[in-house]
Every structure is written in C-alpha cells, then in structure tokens.
Amino acid sequence: MPTTSRYARDVAVVAFAQSDHRRRSDELSEVEMVMPVLHQVLDRTGLKAGEIGFTCSGSSDYLAGRAFSFTMTLDGVGAWPPISESHVEMDGAWALYEAWVKIQTGEADTALVYSYGKSSPGSVRDVLTRQLDPYYLAPLWPDSVALAALQAQALIDAGETDEAGLAAIGARSRAAAGANPHAQLRGDAVAPGDYQVRPLRTGDCPPIGDGAAAVVLAAGDTARRLCARPAWITGIDHRIEAHGLGLRDLTDSPSTRIAAEHAGVFDAPVDTAELHAPFSSQEVVLRKALRLDGEGVAVNPSGGALAANPMMAAGLIRIGEAAARIHRGESDRAVAHATSGPCLQQNLVAVLEGEPA
Amino acid sequence: MTRTGKEPVAVVGIGQTKHVAARHDVSIAGLVREAAVRALADAELTWADIDAVVIGKAPDFFEGVMMPELYLADALGAVGKPMLRVHTAGSVGGSTALVASNLVAARVHRTVLTLAFEKQSESNAMWGLSLPVPFQQPLLAGAGGFFAPHVRAYMRRTGAPDAVGSLVAYKDRRNALKNPYAHLHEHDITLEKVQASPMLWDPIRYSETCPSSDGACAMVLTDRAGAARSQKPPAWVHGGAMRSEPTLFAGKDFVSPQAGKDCAADVYRQAGITDPRREIDAVEMYVPFSWYEPMWLENLGFAQEGEGWKLTEAGVTELDGDLPVNPSGGVLSTNPIGASGMIRFAEAALQVRGQAGEHQVQGARRAMGHAYGGGAQFFAMWLVGAEPPAS
C-alpha cells in the first residue's frame, strides 16, 4: 500500500511501452505507428482491449494536418465491441490524468492511455506558432525555439545559469540516453553546435521526431495482480499559467510548484525525476520549482526530451519512464513532469511510489 | 482511508451566448467569457469559487488555433488552476461535461467550470472537415455527404415515408422561436417551405440541415455541499457515459450504431431507468440532419427498431407531445459544433430546473442530453433529474 494516498482509490501505472523515436516515419501511418505500442503494453499485463475499463488518448490535429485525426487511430485500438473512451487534445500525460479521475470515480478498475505525434510531415517550429494568441501573437509567427530562447536569456540575465551550464545539461541528457534503446539522440551524438536562436545552440534544443507511447493504469488489487511492483500514483496535479509571456516571470514556474505541492512532491525525498524539458534551459527552471538541487536524485535518466521529444507523447513518456524504474526496482519514489504551451505555460506533476521490497 | 461511492454532482449554473452566424463583435476569448460569466452569475458564484476548468471544442482547424485552451486560460479565470481540454469530435460538448462531472464525482475537485465553444465564422466548417488523407475515405464534402447514405439506409430499412424529415425540421425550427439563445429564428417557417427548400445531399434538404453558428455554452458543476448553498434548484446528474467504436469496419451499423445503444443502456442502468419512453420527460438529442431524430429514437431505446419515425409522425416528439425532443430547437436551429453537445446537456438541465422559459416542458423531472460525433462512432450522454440521486 502506498503510505501517502489522499484519494478514494489507490491507482498505479502497471505497464509502459513506447516506440523507437525517429526523425521521420514516412512509411507508417499514425495507426501503424501506434498499434505495436498498444499491443506491447497490453501484452505486458495480459489484458485484451475489451477487458480495459476506460481508454483515453492524447494527440493534436495540427500535427496530423487534418480535423478529427484521432478518429482513425481509435481503429488501431480495436474498439469493438464498443469501449468507454475519451480523448484530450493535449499531451498524453493529461489523458492519463483523465483516466486516473475515471478510476477514482469507481466506474473503471483499469485504463489504457496512449498518445502519439508525427512531427515529420511539417515544420513543427511553424506549426507550434499556431497555438499562440491568434490575434496579437500568432500573426508574428514567433517560433517555439525563439520563445524558448527568450526564456533562456532571461535565466542567464538573472544569473541562474550560463551557456556552459546549459550545454552540460544537453550533454548529460544525451549521454544518459545511451542506455535508452528508444531514444532518438543517444550517447555523444550531439555537440553543443551552432546557435539556433541565441543563446540556444543545437545541443540545447530537442530533436524533432515521430513517436508513440502507452500506459496501463489499474486500481488496488487489480494492479497487484497485473504487476509485480506497481508504480502507485500517490499524487497528481496540473496547473496552467497566463498565456502572455509578458505576464510571466520566465525564470520561474509557479504552476509546476503549485502542482508539486498538491501532488505531495515535497512530503518526502524523491530518487528519480523525469522532467519534460524540451530545452536545456527549461530543466533549470523545473529543477528550481521542484527543489531538485540535492544529491541522490537521478534527473532524466532516460535522456529526457532532449534525447527524444515526440510531440503529445513526450510528457506521457516521462510518467512511463519513471514508472518503469519503479517496476524494475531502480526507484522507490519518483516525480514525473509534463508540460504544454510556450515556455512551460502548463505543467503536470505526478508522484510515483513503489512498495518497500 | 478509502471513501466508497461517488459524490453526487449537481448543475447549479448555466450560461449560453446568443448563437448567431458570426460574432464579429467579440474575439474567441470574449465569446467564451460571455458564456462563463453567465454561468457563474446563474450559480451566484465568482471566479474564486471555481477549482478547475474543463474546456471542449471540435477541431482546432475551425478557428485555426492549435490547442486554444492555452490562449484562453486567462479569459476563463484558469490561471493557477487545473485546465483540461477535451476533444471527441461532434460529441465533445457532452464528453467535456462528463469529464468535468467526473472530477466532482471522484472528489478531486468540488466546483468545476465546464465550457464548450465554436466560432465557426472564423473558417468554413464544411471544408475544415474535408482535408484529404491518402488511402483513407474522405469525408465527402462535409458531414452531410457522409451521413446522407445512412439516412437512405434508414428509410429503406424501415419504410419511413419521405415527409418525416421535414416534420422534424419544421418542429425544431418552431421550437427555436421560443428559445432566445437559438441561432435560427425563422418566424415565417411553414412545413411547405421546408419541403420546398433545395436538395443538398439527397434526401437531406437545405432546411433539414443545421446552420453554422458562433457560440459557447458553460455550466458550473458542484458537489452536494455546493448544491445545498445554491439559491436556485439544481439539476442532479443521475447517469453519464461515453462509448466509442471504430470509424469504418465491415460489421458497423451506421443506422443504429452499437456504441449508441450501449451508451444509453449504461446511462439508464446508472439512473435506474427501465422504460425510457415513460420515465424520461424530455430529450435533447444531437440531430444535425432532421432524419436523425427517428434514427436516434430507436438507437436510444425510445422506440422499437423500425418504429422511430412513427413517433415523429404522430407528434409524440412535439413540444406538447408525450416525449418532447429538442424543445430548445436543437442542433437543427443552433450548431456551434464544439458547443452543440454541451448545449444538449445544459438544455436537459434547464428543463429539470424548470428554467427553460417559453420552451419549458411542463413538469419535467428527468431529462436526457445526448451527443454524437465522428462517423457516428463517439457517443456521450447524461440523464439529469430534479431530485438528488437515490444512493
């Protein structure tokens, strides 16, 4: 039993699967990309799609380039006979949140959560400008790297980091990804490189790629039956901030801090942190908000979003990677984080715990 | 500590915009805020009382804004709070309300603002739904092109006479005249005018299709304690469910999809309904093309298979009939796509609160809200009552 649960039901991540993340996957449709991941995650629990209590997915029409794109991916789930199912136009971490709420109501004991994104068919830097204020900001086409660079420069100006410090984060992430067979950039493949947008260099920016991920959630005894060491979600919360960058202190992430407080991150030490920080500078902000300054915390042992950043799945992967470390006995208490929007506008924080051996 | 049982959920605030073809006077943020402010005023609550925001809309392509909840966080008072964005195609307004309802039922939050919108004047819905994808069936020039063959199949299967579709449209457009928020107010509507309107996608005529609207709908959902503080009668959620099935497969029945039947059955089970035709007083169902009223009457269990059109023909579904369907004028009179499902849910709640004004069904105690989307594959429904649920 988790010791700190404050919810009606104890819910755990019992299985996680992800695709290999690649720069492009021209030969695969989204359905073809998602299906193997769905099969893998279900195989790990021995469950069939029809035995799952609730299914929820996350994706974006704008990446697919067509309206209602997720309707096709549902076909890959095998939703027949009909299933209890929903979808968020967000990162899969929020689909996991919706599924967790559903299990809390008692209407389901298990949930399948999946998300995916193919960035390769378009220019993701251009595409992401379309999520900005459509009247005042989007018409200027400020791209995601330029906005992240504003945040990075604000951090440097505030004395929170410098370019060498940022480069070290990128190098550490890619080195850690050497042990992650799914990562897109692994080992020492990425030098700091040239400036993309000052002060951010190639090594400070995430790779652009295609990928998918899936998680199975289960409650109480069902979780124990499906997994030798379930990763109990002892806390989960998410918060959003103002959209306008001029209204925010870009060197801080109050929404992450509020979510972390509600999720109970600070109640006890964590040994693992999987942070959705697509830019090296954002890891600096998140470490501060989550108070990850001490020894004994493995930050992004998977390589994080700097090694693989499939849009709409990278946040769910953070939860999956943290859970997988608990499944393997490599972690006892982990924090997982997902983000959405420009410069860390919206943030989700989950605490995952394994039972003592 | 384990608490068992769900928290009862109450609707204590409802707000809509006046739906029109084009709201040139407001931004998207202005549109959604208008509905939200009205819902808060109805609930006699302030922004500070709201613990979380759940927002829904149909595809982002309609306004050309990717994940607009990011930009709308400020307008909806969500800064510092949780904000979820739901998207389940045309059923999204209903699904959004159900996700918000679950937050309260699970006791994760006590009071939740939920809102759905569409500002269709920012684009063209027909072509927004017609982006071709290699190796996949296109949507055949908008939703009408997709659904017309299934209407034909219904007519052939049941022997329904040609006139049934126009009866539905004539009824809904007259009902809309009693609803101040409805988009189409056709004061000179006659059955003959509906029947003389141009054929768009045979057998669907111009006057048997929904308009493209700008509009938003919001609700405030709260727990038992919140309902006790409410100055006006709340609507209580007695059951809610979502069901999905694949878009295209050999065994799919497009006339009466299994997901719709299963979804309704789940809602009735939760609400203790055994005879929906007698136990439900009003239905707000998602009827974007008039023929879907008789089709859904069968799918939802209000009529035997093949008999739905007979209820329509006999006037059972009229505002003063035995089972009023779409007293608000329905989707046929108002269709801000992403909001349309939530409007169905909200209008059902208005009925059992006794606050539906001129289109009030007298004595309505239990009402159903229904939404569907995609290729008739996503379903969301709830049943609300004037009394709190028994358990």
GROMACS .gro file of C-alpha atoms in nm, chain B residues 10-338:
model
  329
  367ALA     CA    1  -2.525   1.900  -0.936
  368VAL     CA    2  -2.557   2.157  -1.214
  369VAL     CA    3  -2.601   2.494  -1.041
  370GLY     CA    4  -2.513   2.737  -1.318
  371ILE     CA    5  -2.582   2.751  -1.691
  372GLY     CA    6  -2.480   3.017  -1.941
  373GLN     CA    7  -2.509   3.045  -2.317
  374THR     CA    8  -2.433   3.310  -2.571
  375LYS     CA    9  -2.696   3.418  -2.821
  376HIS     CA   10  -2.591   3.192  -3.106
  377VAL     CA   11  -2.555   3.366  -3.441
  378ALA     CA   12  -2.384   3.310  -3.775
  379ALA     CA   13  -2.096   3.545  -3.698
  380ARG     CA   14  -1.995   3.720  -3.378
  381HIS     CA   15  -1.776   3.986  -3.531
  382ASP     CA   16  -1.800   4.193  -3.213
  383VAL     CA   17  -1.601   3.955  -2.990
  384SER     CA   18  -1.276   3.760  -3.002
  385ILE     CA   19  -1.275   3.388  -2.923
  386ALA     CA   20  -1.179   3.482  -2.568
  387GLY     CA   21  -1.466   3.730  -2.549
  388LEU     CA   22  -1.711   3.469  -2.672
  389VAL     CA   23  -1.619   3.204  -2.416
  390ARG     CA   24  -1.601   3.454  -2.133
  391GLU     CA   25  -1.955   3.571  -2.207
  392ALA     CA   26  -2.093   3.220  -2.155
  393ALA     CA   27  -1.875   3.157  -1.849
  394VAL     CA   28  -1.978   3.483  -1.681
  395ARG     CA   29  -2.345   3.399  -1.737
  396ALA     CA   30  -2.299   3.051  -1.587
  397LEU     CA   31  -2.126   3.200  -1.281
  398ALA     CA   32  -2.400   3.462  -1.244
  399ASP     CA   33  -2.665   3.191  -1.266
  400ALA     CA   34  -2.483   2.996  -0.995
  401GLU     CA   35  -2.432   3.316  -0.792
  402LEU     CA   36  -2.063   3.226  -0.765
  403THR     CA   37  -1.743   3.408  -0.855
  404TRP     CA   38  -1.424   3.302  -1.033
  405ALA     CA   39  -1.266   3.236  -0.693
  406ASP     CA   40  -1.521   2.959  -0.628
  407ILE     CA   41  -1.401   2.760  -0.929
  408ASP     CA   42  -1.145   2.486  -0.859
  409ALA     CA   43  -1.080   2.369  -1.217
  410VAL     CA   44  -1.181   2.437  -1.578
  411VAL     CA   45  -1.266   2.172  -1.837
  412ILE     CA   46  -1.299   2.304  -2.191
  413GLY     CA   47  -1.404   2.136  -2.513
  414LYS     CA   48  -1.443   2.221  -2.877
  415ALA     CA   49  -1.446   2.044  -3.212
  416PRO     CA   50  -1.137   2.052  -3.436
  417ASP     CA   51  -0.884   2.327  -3.388
  418PHE     CA   52  -0.888   2.376  -3.766
  419PHE     CA   53  -1.223   2.553  -3.739
  420GLU     CA   54  -1.066   2.861  -3.583
  421GLY     CA   55  -0.708   2.794  -3.687
  422VAL     CA   56  -0.582   2.793  -3.329
  423MET     CA   57  -0.388   2.490  -3.210
  424MET     CA   58  -0.483   2.391  -2.853
  425PRO     CA   59  -0.670   2.719  -2.789
  426GLU     CA   60  -0.710   2.641  -2.419
  427LEU     CA   61  -0.357   2.775  -2.374
  428TYR     CA   62  -0.459   3.115  -2.506
  429LEU     CA   63  -0.798   3.102  -2.329
  430ALA     CA   64  -0.659   3.029  -1.981
  431ASP     CA   65  -0.672   3.395  -1.883
  432ALA     CA   66  -1.021   3.461  -2.022
  433LEU     CA   67  -1.162   3.166  -1.826
  434GLY     CA   68  -1.001   3.253  -1.495
  435ALA     CA   69  -0.793   2.936  -1.509
  436VAL     CA   70  -0.455   3.088  -1.424
  437GLY     CA   71  -0.315   2.895  -1.128
  438LYS     CA   72  -0.581   2.625  -1.167
  439PRO     CA   73  -0.605   2.292  -1.349
  440MET     CA   74  -0.735   2.317  -1.705
  441LEU     CA   75  -0.823   2.018  -1.922
  442ARG     CA   76  -0.905   2.022  -2.292
  443VAL     CA   77  -1.132   1.751  -2.430
  444HIS     CA   78  -1.181   1.670  -2.799
  445THR     CA   79  -1.408   1.384  -2.907
  446ALA     CA   80  -1.531   1.521  -3.243
  447GLY     CA   81  -1.901   1.623  -3.250
  448SER     CA   82  -1.973   1.457  -2.917
  449VAL     CA   83  -1.716   1.680  -2.748
  450GLY     CA   84  -1.959   1.913  -2.572
  451GLY     CA   85  -2.113   1.616  -2.395
  452SER     CA   86  -1.782   1.447  -2.323
  453THR     CA   87  -1.644   1.770  -2.179
  454ALA     CA   88  -1.935   1.797  -1.935
  455LEU     CA   89  -1.884   1.433  -1.835
  456VAL     CA   90  -1.511   1.481  -1.770
  457ALA     CA   91  -1.596   1.782  -1.552
  458SER     CA   92  -1.867   1.582  -1.377
  459ASN     CA   93  -1.619   1.303  -1.304
  460LEU     CA   94  -1.382   1.549  -1.134
  461VAL     CA   95  -1.659   1.628  -0.885
  462ALA     CA   96  -1.785   1.266  -0.860
  463ALA     CA   97  -1.429   1.149  -0.783
  464ARG     CA   98  -1.398   1.421  -0.515
  465VAL     CA   99  -1.086   1.552  -0.685
  466HIS     CA  100  -1.247   1.898  -0.710
  467ARG     CA  101  -1.562   2.042  -0.552
  468THR     CA  102  -1.673   2.305  -0.803
  469VAL     CA  103  -1.579   2.292  -1.171
  470LEU     CA  104  -1.648   2.527  -1.461
  471THR     CA  105  -1.701   2.347  -1.788
  472LEU     CA  106  -1.737   2.520  -2.122
  473ALA     CA  107  -1.754   2.435  -2.489
  474PHE     CA  108  -1.747   2.667  -2.788
  475GLU     CA  109  -1.712   2.710  -3.159
  476LYS     CA  110  -1.658   3.029  -3.354
  477GLN     CA  111  -1.734   2.889  -3.693
  478SER     CA  112  -1.730   3.226  -3.865
  479GLU     CA  113  -1.351   3.217  -3.834
  480SER     CA  114  -1.343   2.946  -4.101
  481ASN     CA  115  -1.554   2.717  -4.318
  482ALA     CA  116  -1.671   2.406  -4.137
  483MET     CA  117  -1.751   2.206  -4.449
  484TRP     CA  118  -1.403   2.235  -4.592
  485GLY     CA  119  -1.245   2.223  -4.248
  486LEU     CA  120  -1.382   1.868  -4.232
  487SER     CA  121  -1.279   1.777  -4.585
  488LEU     CA  122  -0.899   1.770  -4.574
  489PRO     CA  123  -0.798   1.467  -4.776
  490VAL     CA  124  -0.574   1.198  -4.633
  491PRO     CA  125  -0.405   0.944  -4.861
  492PHE     CA  126  -0.553   0.595  -4.857
  493GLN     CA  127  -0.844   0.696  -4.635
  494GLN     CA  128  -1.202   0.770  -4.721
  495PRO     CA  129  -1.253   1.144  -4.742
  496LEU     CA  130  -1.546   1.294  -4.554
  497LEU     CA  131  -1.721   1.352  -4.887
  498ALA     CA  132  -1.765   1.730  -4.878
  499GLY     CA  133  -1.868   1.790  -4.522
  500ALA     CA  134  -2.073   1.595  -4.274
  501GLY     CA  135  -2.391   1.591  -4.488
  502GLY     CA  136  -2.219   1.393  -4.759
  503PHE     CA  137  -2.107   1.137  -4.504
  504PHE     CA  138  -2.444   1.094  -4.333
  505ALA     CA  139  -2.689   1.111  -4.628
  506PRO     CA  140  -2.635   0.747  -4.737
  507HIS     CA  141  -2.706   0.629  -4.384
  508VAL     CA  142  -3.032   0.823  -4.383
  509ARG     CA  143  -3.120   0.649  -4.711
  510ALA     CA  144  -3.041   0.316  -4.548
  511TYR     CA  145  -3.274   0.401  -4.259
  512MET     CA  146  -3.558   0.491  -4.496
  513ARG     CA  147  -3.513   0.172  -4.693
  514ARG     CA  148  -3.487  -0.042  -4.382
  515THR     CA  149  -3.793   0.098  -4.204
  516GLY     CA  150  -4.017   0.207  -4.489
  517ALA     CA  151  -4.038   0.555  -4.339
  518PRO     CA  152  -4.226   0.797  -4.568
  519ASP     CA  153  -4.030   1.082  -4.727
  520ALA     CA  154  -4.210   1.351  -4.525
  521VAL     CA  155  -4.072   1.255  -4.181
  522GLY     CA  156  -3.751   1.453  -4.218
  523SER     CA  157  -3.933   1.775  -4.293
  524LEU     CA  158  -4.166   1.724  -3.995
  525VAL     CA  159  -3.865   1.720  -3.763
  526ALA     CA  160  -3.716   2.032  -3.916
  527TYR     CA  161  -4.049   2.216  -3.902
  528LYS     CA  162  -4.091   2.121  -3.533
  529ASP     CA  163  -3.738   2.215  -3.428
  530ARG     CA  164  -3.743   2.549  -3.608
  531ARG     CA  165  -4.074   2.634  -3.440
  532ASN     CA  166  -3.934   2.531  -3.101
  533ALA     CA  167  -3.634   2.756  -3.163
  534LEU     CA  168  -3.870   3.056  -3.182
  535LYS     CA  169  -3.933   3.004  -2.809
  536ASN     CA  170  -3.561   2.992  -2.725
  537PRO     CA  171  -3.397   3.336  -2.708
  538TYR     CA  172  -3.046   3.184  -2.747
  539ALA     CA  173  -3.124   2.982  -3.062
  540HIS     CA  174  -2.946   3.085  -3.379
  541LEU     CA  175  -3.225   3.043  -3.636
  542HIS     CA  176  -3.542   3.236  -3.562
  543GLU     CA  177  -3.745   3.173  -3.877
  544HIS     CA  178  -4.069   3.347  -3.788
  545ASP     CA  179  -4.229   3.268  -4.122
  546ILE     CA  180  -4.143   2.897  -4.122
  547THR     CA  181  -4.400   2.657  -4.272
  548LEU     CA  182  -4.389   2.287  -4.348
  549GLU     CA  183  -4.424   2.373  -4.716
  550LYS     CA  184  -4.116   2.598  -4.704
  551VAL     CA  185  -3.910   2.317  -4.551
  552GLN     CA  186  -4.028   2.076  -4.820
  553ALA     CA  187  -3.961   2.325  -5.098
  554SER     CA  188  -3.606   2.402  -4.985
  555PRO     CA  189  -3.323   2.289  -5.215
  556MET     CA  190  -3.194   1.933  -5.203
  557LEU     CA  191  -2.835   1.930  -5.075
  558TRP     CA  192  -2.739   1.569  -5.018
  559ASP     CA  193  -3.038   1.359  -5.126
  560PRO     CA  194  -3.257   1.300  -4.921
  561ILE     CA  195  -3.138   1.587  -4.698
  562ARG     CA  196  -3.280   1.928  -4.789
  563TYR     CA  197  -3.135   2.267  -4.702
  564SER     CA  198  -3.393   2.330  -4.427
  565GLU     CA  199  -3.326   1.986  -4.278
  566THR     CA  200  -2.963   2.071  -4.202
  567CYS     CA  201  -2.803   2.254  -3.913
  568PRO     CA  202  -2.665   2.607  -3.951
  569SER     CA  203  -2.304   2.709  -3.881
  570SER     CA  204  -2.305   2.909  -3.560
  571ASP     CA  205  -2.076   3.106  -3.336
  572GLY     CA  206  -2.149   3.028  -2.977
  573ALA     CA  207  -2.046   2.898  -2.637
  574CYS     CA  208  -2.213   2.716  -2.351
  575ALA     CA  209  -2.091   2.687  -1.992
  576MET     CA  210  -2.201   2.505  -1.678
  577VAL     CA  211  -2.098   2.514  -1.316
  578LEU     CA  212  -2.093   2.167  -1.159
  579THR     CA  213  -2.060   2.116  -0.787
  580ASP     CA  214  -2.087   1.861  -0.507
  581ARG     CA  215  -2.363   1.801  -0.253
  582ALA     CA  216  -2.245   2.081  -0.024
  583GLY     CA  217  -2.226   2.321  -0.316
  584ALA     CA  218  -2.577   2.228  -0.423
  585ALA     CA  219  -2.706   2.290  -0.072
  586ARG     CA  220  -2.583   2.650  -0.096
  587SER     CA  221  -2.742   2.704  -0.435
  588GLN     CA  222  -3.021   2.962  -0.441
  589LYS     CA  223  -3.189   2.805  -0.744
  590PRO     CA  224  -3.296   2.443  -0.791
  591PRO     CA  225  -3.001   2.236  -0.916
  592ALA     CA  226  -3.016   1.964  -1.178
  593TRP     CA  227  -2.871   1.639  -1.046
  594VAL     CA  228  -2.668   1.402  -1.260
  595HIS     CA  229  -2.826   1.056  -1.237
  596GLY     CA  230  -2.611   0.890  -1.500
  597GLY     CA  231  -2.347   0.968  -1.760
  598ALA     CA  232  -2.149   0.761  -2.007
  599MET     CA  233  -1.929   0.767  -2.316
  600ARG     CA  234  -1.890   0.493  -2.576
  601SER     CA  235  -1.679   0.473  -2.891
  602GLU     CA  236  -1.646   0.233  -3.180
  603PRO     CA  237  -1.422   0.231  -3.490
  604THR     CA  238  -1.497   0.459  -3.787
  605LEU     CA  239  -1.513   0.200  -4.059
  606PHE     CA  240  -1.543  -0.174  -4.035
  607ALA     CA  241  -1.745  -0.442  -4.204
  608GLY     CA  242  -1.986  -0.502  -3.917
  609LYS     CA  243  -2.070  -0.140  -3.841
  610ASP     CA  244  -2.437  -0.043  -3.839
  611PHE     CA  245  -2.435   0.322  -3.938
  612VAL     CA  246  -2.813   0.345  -3.896
  613SER     CA  247  -2.808   0.240  -3.533
  614PRO     CA  248  -2.452   0.213  -3.401
  615GLN     CA  249  -2.391  -0.032  -3.120
  616ALA     CA  250  -2.188   0.229  -2.928
  617GLY     CA  251  -2.501   0.448  -2.906
  618LYS     CA  252  -2.713   0.161  -2.777
  619ASP     CA  253  -2.451   0.062  -2.521
  620CYS     CA  254  -2.402   0.420  -2.405
  621ALA     CA  255  -2.775   0.472  -2.348
  622ALA     CA  256  -2.804   0.137  -2.171
  623ASP     CA  257  -2.523   0.234  -1.932
  624VAL     CA  258  -2.688   0.569  -1.853
  625TYR     CA  259  -3.027   0.405  -1.791
  626ARG     CA  260  -2.865   0.144  -1.565
  627GLN     CA  261  -2.696   0.416  -1.357
  628ALA     CA  262  -3.019   0.617  -1.337
  629GLY     CA  263  -3.243   0.318  -1.266
  630ILE     CA  264  -3.444   0.375  -1.585
  631THR     CA  265  -3.614   0.062  -1.718
  632ASP     CA  266  -3.867   0.219  -1.956
  633PRO     CA  267  -3.711   0.533  -2.108
  634ARG     CA  268  -4.019   0.617  -2.314
  635ARG     CA  269  -4.229   0.657  -1.999
  636GLU     CA  270  -3.973   0.756  -1.737
  637ILE     CA  271  -3.797   1.037  -1.925
  638ASP     CA  272  -3.985   1.365  -1.967
  639ALA     CA  273  -3.772   1.549  -2.226
  640VAL     CA  274  -3.484   1.466  -2.456
  641GLU     CA  275  -3.222   1.695  -2.604
  642MET     CA  276  -3.066   1.479  -2.874
  643TYR     CA  277  -2.799   1.560  -3.128
  644VAL     CA  278  -2.992   1.591  -3.455
  645PRO     CA  279  -2.776   1.778  -3.710
  646PHE     CA  280  -2.981   1.641  -4.001
  647SER     CA  281  -3.353   1.603  -3.941
  648TRP     CA  282  -3.373   1.230  -4.011
  649TYR     CA  283  -3.151   1.160  -3.713
  650GLU     CA  284  -3.446   1.220  -3.478
  651PRO     CA  285  -3.631   0.899  -3.575
  652MET     CA  286  -3.298   0.716  -3.608
  653TRP     CA  287  -3.185   0.811  -3.257
  654LEU     CA  288  -3.531   0.748  -3.107
  655GLU     CA  289  -3.467   0.385  -3.195
  656ASN     CA  290  -3.098   0.385  -3.105
  657LEU     CA  291  -3.171   0.529  -2.759
  658GLY     CA  292  -3.450   0.284  -2.686
  659PHE     CA  293  -3.745   0.523  -2.705
  660ALA     CA  294  -3.895   0.322  -2.990
  661GLN     CA  295  -3.867  -0.030  -3.124
  662GLU     CA  296  -3.642  -0.080  -3.424
  663GLY     CA  297  -3.819   0.050  -3.735
  664GLU     CA  298  -4.075   0.245  -3.532
  665GLY     CA  299  -3.898   0.572  -3.454
  666TRP     CA  300  -4.046   0.759  -3.747
  667LYS     CA  301  -4.394   0.671  -3.625
  668LEU     CA  302  -4.339   0.865  -3.303
  669THR     CA  303  -4.227   1.166  -3.502
  670GLU     CA  304  -4.518   1.137  -3.745
  671ALA     CA  305  -4.769   1.105  -3.459
  672GLY     CA  306  -4.644   1.426  -3.296
  673VAL     CA  307  -4.507   1.247  -2.988
  674THR     CA  308  -4.184   1.448  -3.010
  675GLU     CA  309  -4.353   1.790  -3.035
  676LEU     CA  310  -4.306   2.037  -2.751
  677ASP     CA  311  -4.655   1.949  -2.621
  678GLY     CA  312  -4.621   1.581  -2.712
  679ASP     CA  313  -4.576   1.282  -2.488
  680LEU     CA  314  -4.197   1.278  -2.531
  681PRO     CA  315  -4.072   1.625  -2.633
  682VAL     CA  316  -3.750   1.603  -2.833
  683ASN     CA  317  -3.533   1.914  -2.867
  684PRO     CA  318  -3.766   2.169  -2.707
  685SER     CA  319  -3.479   2.419  -2.744
  686GLY     CA  320  -3.484   2.387  -3.123
  687GLY     CA  321  -3.186   2.154  -3.114
  688VAL     CA  322  -2.882   2.134  -3.335
  689LEU     CA  323  -3.104   2.195  -3.638
  690SER     CA  324  -3.154   2.552  -3.513
  691THR     CA  325  -2.817   2.615  -3.345
  692ASN     CA  326  -2.486   2.448  -3.425
  693PRO     CA  327  -2.164   2.588  -3.285
  694ILE     CA  328  -2.022   2.236  -3.338
  695GLY     CA  329  -1.794   2.204  -3.038
   0.00000   0.00000   0.00000
